[in-house]
């Protein structure tokens, strides 16, 4: 079948994955209001196109943390890729290497960080980190990924406890040696605080990016604590239900940061125009989670490549139709800033 848009991959994955696996990937917390609002929020935003701008040649390249990528869409950290495709994360790593973009490897990958690095030795990778109760365990992981050439640490801060995902409970979803809906029991430290950012800075030279910020107050603290980036994220609506859609939280965080550190966003991106909207609101790059898993379920590495290529093509077309032709750090914010009807 011809896959035309990301929804095609979603429908394929829903049909071909087991119910428990599909529910695990698709689920949000509680009533799934925030998960669904991540999508609806983009649909409420409107672009203001400019015309007669000579868009015969366009450039989608940008940089994140000083490294050039081919277009501003990367892969967000998502767990247990082997549930969707037998090669798991190594297929995802190869796909992102082929498209020359950023892959954030999850702490809860089903392939080791060594296997992922070996599968895509020239790929640009960050590592998503949780802080464990046993700090030595976290420290050992940090040193492993440093040696393997991962280029940044993405500290996820919105999981002091795992959100209540009803379908996972109903399905009794567990993997080997895991509990709490697929997360190893009693490993994450709910006492994590800003002092742990300083601790992390003391044990690594890698840039630290905080994932899970939704307010200007926390964005201000992130800048004050010397991190190198923020991923505006509500964990795909899988943690606190009733919180802000990520794209709705983005503008005040961008305004607070004032360019001092890079700001990214995930959650709800399904089209190239969604990417354009996020960049017009100030994001440097966006990250996709569930769509990457759908691509895996379709054709493994090839499926993830197709998902990324579709977004790249759609983004380039949306830029051109909006009168943009150049990625100068981000889409020209003053001219292209979306409005809400």
GROMACS .gro file of C-alpha atoms in nm:
model
  341
    1UNK     CA    1   0.000   0.000   0.000
    2UNK     CA    2   0.109   0.359  -0.058
    3UNK     CA    3   0.166   0.549   0.264
    4UNK     CA    4   0.072   0.910   0.201
    5UNK     CA    5   0.064   1.064   0.547
    6UNK     CA    6   0.142   0.975   0.908
    7UNK     CA    7  -0.218   0.875   0.972
    8UNK     CA    8  -0.171   0.589   0.724
    9UNK     CA    9   0.109   0.452   0.940
   10UNK     CA   10  -0.104   0.493   1.253
   11UNK     CA   11  -0.387   0.292   1.099
   12UNK     CA   12  -0.148   0.019   0.985
   13UNK     CA   13   0.010  -0.008   1.331
   14UNK     CA   14  -0.327  -0.026   1.505
   15UNK     CA   15  -0.434  -0.308   1.275
   16UNK     CA   16  -0.114  -0.513   1.295
   17UNK     CA   17   0.015  -0.470   1.652
   18UNK     CA   18  -0.130  -0.674   1.937
   19UNK     CA   19  -0.396  -0.494   2.139
   20UNK     CA   20  -0.175  -0.473   2.448
   21UNK     CA   21   0.117  -0.329   2.249
   22UNK     CA   22  -0.102  -0.083   2.061
   23UNK     CA   23  -0.264   0.030   2.385
   24UNK     CA   24   0.076   0.078   2.546
   25UNK     CA   25   0.202   0.305   2.271
   26UNK     CA   26  -0.129   0.488   2.220
   27UNK     CA   27  -0.235   0.537   2.578
   28UNK     CA   28  -0.247   0.861   2.768
   29UNK     CA   29  -0.300   0.918   3.135
   30UNK     CA   30  -0.647   0.893   3.291
   31UNK     CA   31  -0.908   1.024   3.041
   32UNK     CA   32  -0.644   1.106   2.777
   33UNK     CA   33  -0.749   1.472   2.761
   34UNK     CA   34  -0.394   1.605   2.737
   35UNK     CA   35  -0.291   1.339   2.486
   36UNK     CA   36  -0.580   1.439   2.260
   37UNK     CA   37  -0.531   1.811   2.313
   38UNK     CA   38  -0.173   1.782   2.186
   39UNK     CA   39  -0.329   1.709   1.847
   40UNK     CA   40  -0.622   1.948   1.868
   41UNK     CA   41  -0.402   2.241   1.968
   42UNK     CA   42  -0.218   2.232   1.635
   43UNK     CA   43  -0.548   2.229   1.448
   44UNK     CA   44  -0.651   2.551   1.624
   45UNK     CA   45  -0.344   2.738   1.501
   46UNK     CA   46  -0.353   2.922   1.168
   47UNK     CA   47  -0.062   3.034   0.953
   48UNK     CA   48  -0.033   3.375   0.783
   49UNK     CA   49   0.119   3.305   0.440
   50UNK     CA   50   0.322   3.559   0.244
   51UNK     CA   51   0.319   3.561  -0.137
   52UNK     CA   52   0.548   3.649  -0.429
   53UNK     CA   53   0.859   3.562  -0.226
   54UNK     CA   54   1.051   3.345  -0.480
   55UNK     CA   55   1.043   3.006  -0.311
   56UNK     CA   56   1.192   2.823  -0.612
   57UNK     CA   57   1.478   2.704  -0.390
   58UNK     CA   58   1.438   2.617  -0.024
   59UNK     CA   59   1.667   2.514   0.258
   60UNK     CA   60   1.541   2.310   0.555
   61UNK     CA   61   1.874   2.259   0.728
   62UNK     CA   62   1.918   2.380   1.084
   63UNK     CA   63   2.146   2.319   1.381
   64UNK     CA   64   2.077   2.174   1.725
   65UNK     CA   65   2.343   2.215   1.993
   66UNK     CA   66   2.583   2.327   1.722
   67UNK     CA   67   2.537   2.025   1.493
   68UNK     CA   68   2.371   2.060   1.154
   69UNK     CA   69   2.076   1.835   1.073
   70UNK     CA   70   1.891   1.808   0.744
   71UNK     CA   71   1.555   1.932   0.872
   72UNK     CA   72   1.414   2.026   1.214
   73UNK     CA   73   1.245   1.696   1.307
   74UNK     CA   74   1.407   1.439   1.533
   75UNK     CA   75   1.297   1.122   1.712
   76UNK     CA   76   1.179   1.164   2.070
   77UNK     CA   77   1.273   0.904   2.331
   78UNK     CA   78   1.019   0.620   2.323
   79UNK     CA   79   1.054   0.289   2.501
   80UNK     CA   80   1.053  -0.075   2.392
   81UNK     CA   81   1.086  -0.047   2.013
   82UNK     CA   82   1.125  -0.425   1.988
   83UNK     CA   83   0.753  -0.452   2.059
   84UNK     CA   84   0.690  -0.288   1.721
   85UNK     CA   85   0.974  -0.440   1.515
   86UNK     CA   86   1.216  -0.721   1.588
   87UNK     CA   87   1.528  -0.506   1.536
   88UNK     CA   88   1.396  -0.242   1.772
   89UNK     CA   89   1.602   0.070   1.831
   90UNK     CA   90   1.883  -0.027   1.593
   91UNK     CA   91   1.635   0.014   1.306
   92UNK     CA   92   1.533   0.356   1.438
   93UNK     CA   93   1.897   0.459   1.471
   94UNK     CA   94   1.975   0.358   1.113
   95UNK     CA   95   1.676   0.549   0.981
   96UNK     CA   96   1.771   0.873   1.156
   97UNK     CA   97   2.132   0.834   1.044
   98UNK     CA   98   2.012   0.797   0.685
   99UNK     CA   99   1.798   1.112   0.708
  100UNK     CA  100   2.072   1.302   0.896
  101UNK     CA  101   1.866   1.407   1.193
  102UNK     CA  102   1.869   1.360   1.570
  103UNK     CA  103   1.764   1.045   1.756
  104UNK     CA  104   1.708   1.062   2.132
  105UNK     CA  105   1.768   0.712   2.265
  106UNK     CA  106   1.540   0.611   2.553
  107UNK     CA  107   1.666   0.482   2.886
  108UNK     CA  108   1.412   0.205   2.834
  109UNK     CA  109   1.538   0.091   2.497
  110UNK     CA  110   1.519  -0.279   2.423
  111UNK     CA  111   1.858  -0.264   2.252
  112UNK     CA  112   2.170  -0.162   2.441
  113UNK     CA  113   2.332   0.177   2.388
  114UNK     CA  114   2.631  -0.012   2.246
  115UNK     CA  115   2.416  -0.195   1.990
  116UNK     CA  116   2.250   0.129   1.885
  117UNK     CA  117   2.581   0.309   1.843
  118UNK     CA  118   2.728   0.020   1.644
  119UNK     CA  119   2.425   0.004   1.414
  120UNK     CA  120   2.452   0.371   1.315
  121UNK     CA  121   2.809   0.479   1.388
  122UNK     CA  122   2.774   0.811   1.206
  123UNK     CA  123   2.434   0.897   1.348
  124UNK     CA  124   2.370   1.202   1.565
  125UNK     CA  125   2.235   1.076   1.898
  126UNK     CA  126   2.135   1.214   2.234
  127UNK     CA  127   2.058   0.996   2.537
  128UNK     CA  128   1.744   1.036   2.747
  129UNK     CA  129   1.818   0.992   3.116
  130UNK     CA  130   1.610   0.931   3.426
  131UNK     CA  131   1.765   0.984   3.766
  132UNK     CA  132   1.757   0.661   3.964
  133UNK     CA  133   1.740   0.619   4.338
  134UNK     CA  134   2.082   0.462   4.300
  135UNK     CA  135   2.283   0.757   4.167
  136UNK     CA  136   2.579   0.533   4.091
  137UNK     CA  137   2.365   0.345   3.838
  138UNK     CA  138   2.274   0.672   3.664
  139UNK     CA  139   2.637   0.780   3.671
  140UNK     CA  140   2.750   0.454   3.511
  141UNK     CA  141   2.499   0.500   3.228
  142UNK     CA  142   2.617   0.857   3.169
  143UNK     CA  143   2.977   0.745   3.135
  144UNK     CA  144   2.879   0.462   2.899
  145UNK     CA  145   2.703   0.695   2.657
  146UNK     CA  146   2.983   0.952   2.675
  147UNK     CA  147   3.234   0.691   2.560
  148UNK     CA  148   2.999   0.580   2.281
  149UNK     CA  149   2.973   0.928   2.132
  150UNK     CA  150   2.624   1.035   2.237
  151UNK     CA  151   2.624   1.414   2.211
  152UNK     CA  152   2.384   1.532   2.483
  153UNK     CA  153   2.188   1.414   2.786
  154UNK     CA  154   1.813   1.466   2.787
  155UNK     CA  155   1.707   1.469   3.151
  156UNK     CA  156   1.339   1.375   3.174
  157UNK     CA  157   1.187   1.548   3.476
  158UNK     CA  158   0.812   1.484   3.457
  159UNK     CA  159   0.808   1.127   3.590
  160UNK     CA  160   0.851   1.133   3.968
  161UNK     CA  161   0.585   0.865   3.948
  162UNK     CA  162   0.435   0.691   3.646
  163UNK     CA  163   0.103   0.833   3.524
  164UNK     CA  164  -0.207   0.616   3.548
  165UNK     CA  165  -0.266   0.461   3.205
  166UNK     CA  166  -0.592   0.275   3.234
  167UNK     CA  167  -0.558   0.040   2.938
  168UNK     CA  168  -0.215  -0.076   3.052
  169UNK     CA  169  -0.366  -0.166   3.387
  170UNK     CA  170  -0.658  -0.346   3.226
  171UNK     CA  171  -0.420  -0.533   2.995
  172UNK     CA  172  -0.181  -0.607   3.283
  173UNK     CA  173   0.092  -0.479   3.056
  174UNK     CA  174   0.437  -0.581   3.176
  175UNK     CA  175   0.770  -0.674   3.027
  176UNK     CA  176   1.027  -0.908   3.172
  177UNK     CA  177   1.153  -0.777   3.509
  178UNK     CA  178   0.931  -0.474   3.495
  179UNK     CA  179   0.637  -0.338   3.683
  180UNK     CA  180   0.438  -0.010   3.700
  181UNK     CA  181   0.297  -0.040   3.345
  182UNK     CA  182   0.629  -0.130   3.186
  183UNK     CA  183   0.871   0.079   3.393
  184UNK     CA  184   1.105  -0.110   3.626
  185UNK     CA  185   0.966  -0.088   3.976
  186UNK     CA  186   1.118   0.134   4.243
  187UNK     CA  187   1.405   0.265   4.029
  188UNK     CA  188   1.301   0.624   3.950
  189UNK     CA  189   1.369   0.873   4.227
  190UNK     CA  190   1.071   1.094   4.318
  191UNK     CA  191   1.298   1.316   4.528
  192UNK     CA  192   1.475   1.452   4.218
  193UNK     CA  193   1.514   1.830   4.232
  194UNK     CA  194   1.715   2.113   4.078
  195UNK     CA  195   2.016   2.011   4.287
  196UNK     CA  196   2.037   1.697   4.076
  197UNK     CA  197   2.100   1.914   3.770
  198UNK     CA  198   2.414   2.041   3.943
  199UNK     CA  199   2.507   1.684   4.033
  200UNK     CA  200   2.470   1.579   3.671
  201UNK     CA  201   2.680   1.873   3.554
  202UNK     CA  202   2.952   1.762   3.796
  203UNK     CA  203   2.984   1.415   3.640
  204UNK     CA  204   2.962   1.490   3.267
  205UNK     CA  205   3.087   1.731   3.004
  206UNK     CA  206   2.784   1.666   2.781
  207UNK     CA  207   2.521   1.936   2.725
  208UNK     CA  208   2.216   1.886   2.947
  209UNK     CA  209   1.869   1.932   2.800
  210UNK     CA  210   1.567   1.919   3.029
  211UNK     CA  211   1.260   1.744   2.892
  212UNK     CA  212   0.922   1.802   3.052
  213UNK     CA  213   0.902   2.177   3.115
  214UNK     CA  214   0.563   2.343   3.056
  215UNK     CA  215   0.581   2.676   3.243
  216UNK     CA  216   0.778   2.998   3.220
  217UNK     CA  217   0.870   2.966   3.588
  218UNK     CA  218   1.050   2.637   3.531
  219UNK     CA  219   1.202   2.766   3.208
  220UNK     CA  220   1.354   3.055   3.404
  221UNK     CA  221   1.497   2.811   3.658
  222UNK     CA  222   1.640   2.597   3.380
  223UNK     CA  223   1.830   2.895   3.242
  224UNK     CA  224   1.950   2.990   3.590
  225UNK     CA  225   2.079   2.637   3.645
  226UNK     CA  226   2.289   2.648   3.331
  227UNK     CA  227   2.129   2.382   3.113
  228UNK     CA  228   2.176   2.397   2.737
  229UNK     CA  229   1.822   2.330   2.621
  230UNK     CA  230   1.457   2.264   2.703
  231UNK     CA  231   1.216   2.021   2.541
  232UNK     CA  232   0.867   2.156   2.602
  233UNK     CA  233   0.679   1.832   2.664
  234UNK     CA  234   0.392   1.675   2.853
  235UNK     CA  235   0.524   1.324   2.787
  236UNK     CA  236   0.274   1.266   2.509
  237UNK     CA  237  -0.010   1.315   2.757
  238UNK     CA  238   0.104   1.005   2.945
  239UNK     CA  239   0.170   1.168   3.282
  240UNK     CA  240  -0.050   1.451   3.420
  241UNK     CA  241  -0.388   1.453   3.247
  242UNK     CA  242  -0.540   1.800   3.224
  243UNK     CA  243  -0.210   1.979   3.171
  244UNK     CA  244  -0.124   2.210   2.885
  245UNK     CA  245  -0.080   2.092   2.531
  246UNK     CA  246   0.291   2.123   2.454
  247UNK     CA  247   0.244   2.367   2.167
  248UNK     CA  248   0.026   2.589   2.387
  249UNK     CA  249   0.302   2.603   2.648
  250UNK     CA  250   0.574   2.682   2.395
  251UNK     CA  251   0.532   3.061   2.340
  252UNK     CA  252   0.570   3.171   2.702
  253UNK     CA  253   0.877   2.950   2.742
  254UNK     CA  254   1.037   3.092   2.428
  255UNK     CA  255   0.960   3.444   2.551
  256UNK     CA  256   1.112   3.367   2.890
  257UNK     CA  257   1.429   3.207   2.756
  258UNK     CA  258   1.494   3.492   2.510
  259UNK     CA  259   1.737   3.290   2.302
  260UNK     CA  260   1.975   3.214   2.589
  261UNK     CA  261   1.928   2.839   2.540
  262UNK     CA  262   1.764   2.634   2.267
  263UNK     CA  263   1.397   2.537   2.299
  264UNK     CA  264   1.242   2.231   2.135
  265UNK     CA  265   0.895   2.077   2.154
  266UNK     CA  266   0.733   1.736   2.123
  267UNK     CA  267   0.379   1.603   2.136
  268UNK     CA  268   0.112   1.608   1.867
  269UNK     CA  269   0.323   1.669   1.555
  270UNK     CA  270   0.163   1.483   1.265
  271UNK     CA  271   0.220   1.700   0.956
  272UNK     CA  272   0.478   1.926   0.801
  273UNK     CA  273   0.257   2.226   0.873
  274UNK     CA  274   0.263   2.128   1.242
  275UNK     CA  275   0.641   2.150   1.224
  276UNK     CA  276   0.617   2.494   1.064
  277UNK     CA  277   0.376   2.615   1.333
  278UNK     CA  278   0.607   2.500   1.610
  279UNK     CA  279   0.906   2.673   1.453
  280UNK     CA  280   0.707   2.990   1.393
  281UNK     CA  281   0.626   2.992   1.765
  282UNK     CA  282   0.995   2.974   1.848
  283UNK     CA  283   1.098   2.608   1.863
  284UNK     CA  284   1.440   2.526   1.723
  285UNK     CA  285   1.341   2.168   1.639
  286UNK     CA  286   1.052   1.928   1.705
  287UNK     CA  287   1.059   1.564   1.808
  288UNK     CA  288   0.815   1.287   1.722
  289UNK     CA  289   0.742   0.982   1.935
  290UNK     CA  290   0.445   0.767   1.840
  291UNK     CA  291   0.484   0.821   1.462
  292UNK     CA  292   0.830   0.665   1.476
  293UNK     CA  293   0.684   0.356   1.640
  294UNK     CA  294   0.413   0.339   1.370
  295UNK     CA  295   0.688   0.348   1.108
  296UNK     CA  296   0.865   0.061   1.280
  297UNK     CA  297   0.546  -0.143   1.290
  298UNK     CA  298   0.505  -0.089   0.915
  299UNK     CA  299   0.852  -0.176   0.780
  300UNK     CA  300   1.116  -0.131   1.048
  301UNK     CA  301   1.400   0.096   0.940
  302UNK     CA  302   1.236   0.161   0.603
  303UNK     CA  303   0.911   0.259   0.774
  304UNK     CA  304   1.081   0.510   1.004
  305UNK     CA  305   1.264   0.654   0.704
  306UNK     CA  306   0.933   0.693   0.521
  307UNK     CA  307   0.775   0.870   0.820
  308UNK     CA  308   1.066   1.113   0.841
  309UNK     CA  309   1.074   1.169   0.465
  310UNK     CA  310   0.703   1.247   0.453
  311UNK     CA  311   0.744   1.504   0.730
  312UNK     CA  312   1.047   1.651   0.556
  313UNK     CA  313   0.862   1.682   0.225
  314UNK     CA  314   0.550   1.823   0.387
  315UNK     CA  315   0.756   2.073   0.588
  316UNK     CA  316   0.939   2.193   0.277
  317UNK     CA  317   0.606   2.233   0.094
  318UNK     CA  318   0.447   2.417   0.389
  319UNK     CA  319   0.744   2.654   0.400
  320UNK     CA  320   0.711   2.731   0.031
  321UNK     CA  321   0.335   2.781   0.042
  322UNK     CA  322   0.378   3.015   0.338
  323UNK     CA  323   0.641   3.221   0.162
  324UNK     CA  324   0.943   3.090   0.354
  325UNK     CA  325   1.253   2.963   0.178
  326UNK     CA  326   1.533   2.965   0.433
  327UNK     CA  327   1.594   2.819   0.779
  328UNK     CA  328   1.783   3.100   0.950
  329UNK     CA  329   1.796   2.939   1.293
  330UNK     CA  330   1.418   2.918   1.283
  331UNK     CA  331   1.134   3.034   1.063
  332UNK     CA  332   1.106   3.413   1.062
  333UNK     CA  333   0.899   3.457   1.375
  334UNK     CA  334   0.769   3.809   1.324
  335UNK     CA  335   0.634   3.738   0.977
  336UNK     CA  336   0.518   3.380   1.016
  337UNK     CA  337   0.394   3.370   1.371
  338UNK     CA  338   0.068   3.175   1.373
  339UNK     CA  339  -0.250   3.304   1.519
  340UNK     CA  340  -0.537   3.127   1.688
  341UNK     CA  341  -0.886   3.190   1.553
   0.00000   0.00000   0.00000
